Amino acid sequence: MGKVAIYPGSFDPMTYGHIDIVERALEIFDKVIVAIAVNEEKRPLFTVEERLQMVKAFFKDTPKVMVDSFKGLLVDYVAKTNAVVILRGLRATSDFEYEFHMASMNRSLDTHLDTLFMMTSKDYFFVSSRTIKEVARLGGGVEGLVPDLVVRRLKQKFKLPVTKRNQIRWDD
Ligand code: PNS
């Protein structure tokens, strides 16, 4: 079966930063399981079904990527798979504290479980699902930062026209 890594997250929505991590992880692991957390407390923009559909569509031709969702503790989900490690991306030092706490808690819950961190590539270090949603909600362009399908889904969510917004006319 080979070495399997679990890449958990909210993926609300998936960005090219996430995709970059998965693609680089495939150089190291035989299989990557993208595990979408069902966490209604975070009040996600996209339902878990919508997030699953977007991630599955992107990786439909990549058999080494499996896409799934999970409820409850990540360590319990990992135990049901044959994954050897949790994979997380780090963009900046500001991510470190949150990630350090999460990795430490997961290791305390399951002492055999390690978290492996990969630095997000320089092209995407400023990209987060949160800022993507904010920019899209306010009508800004997020093309090139998320897959085209995600761009379309964001526009549908925020009911934005596909065409450019009207220019402000200062002489009005
Ligand atoms: O993309 P995110 O929101 O930073 O991902 C966070 C996620 C989903 C990996 C984390 O919240 C998680 O593992 N949730 C499942 C519940 C859990 O196991 N919590 C204890 C770990 S601190």
mmCIF file of C-alpha atoms and ligand atoms in Angstrom:
data_model
loop_
_atom_site.group_PDB
_atom_site.id
_atom_site.type_symbol
_atom_site.label_atom_id
_atom_site.label_comp_id
_atom_site.label_asym_id
_atom_site.label_seq_id
_atom_site.Cartn_x
_atom_site.Cartn_y
_atom_site.Cartn_z
ATOM 1 C CA MET A 1 0.000 0.000 0.000
ATOM 2 C CA GLY A 2 2.923 2.377 0.668
ATOM 3 C CA LYS A 3 3.167 5.429 2.851
ATOM 4 C CA VAL A 4 -0.014 7.437 3.365
ATOM 5 C CA ALA A 5 -0.300 10.998 4.689
ATOM 6 C CA ILE A 6 -3.482 12.660 5.919
ATOM 7 C CA TYR A 7 -3.921 16.292 4.959
ATOM 8 C CA PRO A 8 -6.729 17.624 7.185
ATOM 9 C CA GLY A 9 -8.325 21.037 7.042
ATOM 10 C CA SER A 10 -11.473 23.036 6.553
ATOM 11 C CA PHE A 11 -10.791 23.671 2.848
ATOM 12 C CA ASP A 12 -13.461 26.387 2.888
ATOM 13 C CA PRO A 13 -12.594 26.683 0.054
ATOM 14 C CA MET A 14 -9.552 24.842 -1.265
ATOM 15 C CA THR A 15 -6.848 27.183 -2.616
ATOM 16 C CA TYR A 16 -3.784 26.700 -4.795
ATOM 17 C CA GLY A 17 -1.817 26.913 -1.521
ATOM 18 C CA HIS A 18 -3.495 23.663 -0.411
ATOM 19 C CA ILE A 19 -3.003 22.108 -3.845
ATOM 20 C CA ASP A 20 0.685 22.994 -3.826
ATOM 21 C CA ILE A 21 1.109 21.148 -0.514
ATOM 22 C CA VAL A 22 -0.728 18.054 -1.814
ATOM 23 C CA GLU A 23 1.295 17.973 -5.040
ATOM 24 C CA ARG A 24 4.602 18.278 -3.212
ATOM 25 C CA ALA A 25 3.538 15.672 -0.638
ATOM 26 C CA LEU A 26 2.912 13.225 -3.491
ATOM 27 C CA GLU A 27 6.681 13.356 -4.172
ATOM 28 C CA ILE A 28 7.224 11.913 -0.687
ATOM 29 C CA PHE A 29 4.133 9.795 0.000
ATOM 30 C CA ASP A 30 2.426 7.108 -2.063
ATOM 31 C CA LYS A 31 -1.003 8.425 -1.217
ATOM 32 C CA VAL A 32 -2.454 11.599 0.305
ATOM 33 C CA ILE A 33 -5.872 11.637 1.946
ATOM 34 C CA VAL A 34 -7.400 15.110 1.871
ATOM 35 C CA ALA A 35 -9.650 15.028 4.954
ATOM 36 C CA ILE A 36 -12.256 17.784 5.128
ATOM 37 C CA ALA A 37 -13.357 18.561 8.678
ATOM 38 C CA VAL A 38 -17.075 18.854 9.359
ATOM 39 C CA ASN A 39 -17.055 21.666 11.875
ATOM 40 C CA GLU A 40 -20.270 23.646 11.922
ATOM 41 C CA GLU A 41 -18.952 25.818 14.778
ATOM 42 C CA LYS A 42 -16.642 27.480 12.273
ATOM 43 C CA ARG A 43 -19.731 28.475 10.245
ATOM 44 C CA PRO A 44 -18.243 27.512 6.882
ATOM 45 C CA LEU A 45 -19.256 29.307 3.704
ATOM 46 C CA PHE A 46 -19.473 26.032 1.774
ATOM 47 C CA THR A 47 -21.252 22.921 3.008
ATOM 48 C CA VAL A 48 -19.115 19.837 3.450
ATOM 49 C CA GLU A 49 -20.730 18.360 0.313
ATOM 50 C CA GLU A 50 -19.774 21.454 -1.701
ATOM 51 C CA ARG A 51 -16.196 21.358 -0.380
ATOM 52 C CA LEU A 52 -15.935 17.631 -1.121
ATOM 53 C CA GLN A 53 -17.199 18.168 -4.650
ATOM 54 C CA MET A 54 -14.703 20.964 -5.390
ATOM 55 C CA VAL A 55 -11.699 19.033 -4.061
ATOM 56 C CA LYS A 56 -12.778 15.778 -5.760
ATOM 57 C CA ALA A 57 -13.272 17.580 -9.064
ATOM 58 C CA PHE A 58 -9.770 19.024 -8.917
ATOM 59 C CA PHE A 59 -8.083 15.702 -8.140
ATOM 60 C CA LYS A 60 -10.330 13.499 -10.303
ATOM 61 C CA ASP A 61 -7.375 12.424 -12.472
ATOM 62 C CA THR A 62 -4.973 11.927 -9.551
ATOM 63 C CA PRO A 63 -5.613 8.431 -8.180
ATOM 64 C CA LYS A 64 -2.971 8.924 -5.492
ATOM 65 C CA VAL A 65 -5.233 11.513 -3.849
ATOM 66 C CA MET A 66 -8.265 10.358 -1.891
ATOM 67 C CA VAL A 67 -10.798 12.912 -0.698
ATOM 68 C CA ASP A 68 -12.951 12.311 2.362
ATOM 69 C CA SER A 69 -14.658 14.159 5.195
ATOM 70 C CA PHE A 70 -14.606 13.481 8.910
ATOM 71 C CA LYS A 71 -16.517 14.451 12.048
ATOM 72 C CA GLY A 72 -15.080 14.573 15.538
ATOM 73 C CA LEU A 73 -11.452 14.190 16.521
ATOM 74 C CA LEU A 74 -8.843 14.040 13.813
ATOM 75 C CA VAL A 75 -6.867 11.369 15.708
ATOM 76 C CA ASP A 76 -9.945 9.092 15.688
ATOM 77 C CA TYR A 77 -10.308 9.532 11.943
ATOM 78 C CA VAL A 78 -6.587 8.908 11.363
ATOM 79 C CA ALA A 79 -6.848 5.677 13.382
ATOM 80 C CA LYS A 80 -9.421 4.363 10.897
ATOM 81 C CA THR A 81 -6.975 4.832 8.006
ATOM 82 C CA ASN A 82 -3.485 3.516 7.337
ATOM 83 C CA ALA A 83 -1.934 6.972 7.421
ATOM 84 C CA VAL A 84 1.419 7.354 9.117
ATOM 85 C CA VAL A 85 1.489 11.117 9.454
ATOM 86 C CA ILE A 86 -0.623 14.285 9.544
ATOM 87 C CA LEU A 87 0.429 16.830 6.962
ATOM 88 C CA ARG A 88 0.000 20.584 7.401
ATOM 89 C CA GLY A 89 1.192 23.620 5.482
ATOM 90 C CA LEU A 90 2.928 26.560 7.139
ATOM 91 C CA ARG A 91 2.778 29.964 5.488
ATOM 92 C CA ALA A 92 4.392 32.238 8.015
ATOM 93 C CA THR A 93 5.589 32.328 11.600
ATOM 94 C CA SER A 94 2.107 33.550 12.547
ATOM 95 C CA ASP A 95 0.769 30.076 11.656
ATOM 96 C CA PHE A 96 3.279 28.434 13.963
ATOM 97 C CA GLU A 97 1.615 28.897 17.345
ATOM 98 C CA TYR A 98 -1.761 27.510 16.254
ATOM 99 C CA GLU A 99 -0.106 24.625 14.424
ATOM 100 C CA PHE A 100 2.251 23.879 17.307
ATOM 101 C CA HIS A 101 -0.688 23.662 19.745
ATOM 102 C CA MET A 102 -2.682 21.475 17.397
ATOM 103 C CA ALA A 103 0.224 19.108 16.660
ATOM 104 C CA SER A 104 1.055 18.882 20.375
ATOM 105 C CA MET A 105 -2.570 18.142 21.287
ATOM 106 C CA ASN A 106 -2.836 15.476 18.588
ATOM 107 C CA ARG A 107 0.401 13.894 19.782
ATOM 108 C CA SER A 108 -0.865 13.933 23.346
ATOM 109 C CA LEU A 109 -4.074 12.177 22.206
ATOM 110 C CA ASP A 110 -2.110 9.658 20.137
ATOM 111 C CA THR A 111 1.564 9.401 21.057
ATOM 112 C CA HIS A 112 2.405 7.568 17.818
ATOM 113 C CA LEU A 113 1.035 10.249 15.583
ATOM 114 C CA ASP A 114 3.368 12.854 14.164
ATOM 115 C CA THR A 115 2.615 16.025 12.220
ATOM 116 C CA LEU A 116 4.786 16.931 9.262
ATOM 117 C CA PHE A 117 4.922 20.576 8.182
ATOM 118 C CA MET A 118 5.666 21.793 4.688
ATOM 119 C CA MET A 119 6.374 25.426 3.894
ATOM 120 C CA THR A 120 3.866 26.839 1.455
ATOM 121 C CA SER A 121 5.610 27.893 -1.740
ATOM 122 C CA LYS A 122 6.428 31.589 -2.180
ATOM 123 C CA ASP A 123 3.678 32.060 -4.770
ATOM 124 C CA TYR A 124 0.945 31.286 -2.250
ATOM 125 C CA PHE A 125 2.261 32.286 1.168
ATOM 126 C CA PHE A 126 -0.266 35.177 1.322
ATOM 127 C CA VAL A 127 -3.219 33.015 0.283
ATOM 128 C CA SER A 128 -5.686 31.787 2.891
ATOM 129 C CA SER A 129 -9.269 30.559 2.572
ATOM 130 C CA ARG A 130 -10.322 33.407 4.878
ATOM 131 C CA THR A 131 -8.833 36.188 2.723
ATOM 132 C CA ILE A 132 -10.009 34.494 -0.490
ATOM 133 C CA LYS A 133 -13.590 34.587 0.858
ATOM 134 C CA GLU A 134 -13.278 38.212 1.928
ATOM 135 C CA VAL A 135 -11.849 39.367 -1.398
ATOM 136 C CA ALA A 136 -14.434 37.369 -3.365
ATOM 137 C CA ARG A 137 -17.290 38.667 -1.189
ATOM 138 C CA LEU A 138 -16.201 42.238 -1.921
ATOM 139 C CA GLY A 139 -16.017 41.585 -5.651
ATOM 140 C CA GLY A 140 -12.224 41.291 -6.014
ATOM 141 C CA GLY A 141 -10.584 38.817 -8.362
ATOM 142 C CA VAL A 142 -9.204 35.579 -6.925
ATOM 143 C CA GLU A 143 -8.375 33.962 -10.277
ATOM 144 C CA GLY A 144 -5.032 32.190 -10.165
ATOM 145 C CA LEU A 145 -5.235 31.751 -6.396
ATOM 146 C CA VAL A 146 -7.988 29.134 -6.409
ATOM 147 C CA PRO A 147 -9.077 26.697 -9.149
ATOM 148 C CA ASP A 148 -11.559 27.996 -11.755
ATOM 149 C CA LEU A 149 -14.342 25.872 -10.301
ATOM 150 C CA VAL A 150 -13.814 27.519 -6.899
ATOM 151 C CA VAL A 151 -13.870 30.977 -8.542
ATOM 152 C CA ARG A 152 -17.248 30.098 -10.084
ATOM 153 C CA ARG A 153 -18.640 28.673 -6.836
ATOM 154 C CA LEU A 154 -17.542 31.805 -4.916
ATOM 155 C CA LYS A 155 -19.288 34.010 -7.471
ATOM 156 C CA GLN A 156 -22.452 31.911 -7.137
ATOM 157 C CA LYS A 157 -22.314 32.103 -3.320
ATOM 158 C CA PHE A 158 -21.872 35.847 -3.304
ATOM 159 C CA LYS A 159 -24.243 36.296 -6.271
ATOM 160 C CA LEU A 160 -21.657 38.314 -8.187
ATOM 161 C CA PRO A 161 -21.933 38.942 -11.917
ATOM 162 C CA VAL A 162 -19.336 37.141 -13.997
ATOM 163 C CA THR A 163 -18.522 40.418 -15.802
ATOM 164 C CA LYS A 164 -16.436 43.239 -14.301
ATOM 165 C CA ARG A 165 -18.131 45.707 -11.956
ATOM 166 C CA ASN A 166 -19.010 49.184 -13.197
ATOM 167 C CA GLN A 167 -16.240 51.720 -12.928
ATOM 168 C CA ILE A 168 -16.755 54.557 -10.461
ATOM 169 C CA ARG A 169 -17.356 57.807 -12.355
ATOM 170 C CA TRP A 170 -15.920 60.688 -10.321
ATOM 171 C CA ASP A 171 -17.726 63.336 -12.397
ATOM 172 C CA ASP A 172 -21.204 62.057 -11.398
HETATM 173 O O1 PNS B 1 -7.970 24.397 7.804
HETATM 174 P P1 PNS B 1 -8.070 24.510 9.286
HETATM 175 O O2 PNS B 1 -9.403 25.089 9.692
HETATM 176 O O3 PNS B 1 -6.915 25.255 9.903
HETATM 177 O O4 PNS B 1 -8.012 22.994 9.843
HETATM 178 C C1 PNS B 1 -8.125 22.732 11.214
HETATM 179 C C2 PNS B 1 -8.434 21.252 11.460
HETATM 180 C C3 PNS B 1 -9.696 20.851 10.721
HETATM 181 C C4 PNS B 1 -7.284 20.410 10.976
HETATM 182 C C5 PNS B 1 -8.603 21.077 12.998
HETATM 183 O O5 PNS B 1 -9.539 21.991 13.470
HETATM 184 C C6 PNS B 1 -9.037 19.662 13.365
HETATM 185 O O6 PNS B 1 -8.262 18.748 13.322
HETATM 186 N N1 PNS B 1 -10.342 19.510 13.721
HETATM 187 C C7 PNS B 1 -10.895 18.254 14.118
HETATM 188 C C8 PNS B 1 -11.180 18.247 15.642
HETATM 189 C C9 PNS B 1 -9.934 17.885 16.403
HETATM 190 O O7 PNS B 1 -9.372 16.824 16.269
HETATM 191 N N2 PNS B 1 -9.505 18.814 17.291
HETATM 192 C C10 PNS B 1 -8.334 18.586 18.136
HETATM 193 C C11 PNS B 1 -7.046 19.028 17.475
HETATM 194 S S1 PNS B 1 -6.482 20.438 18.309
#
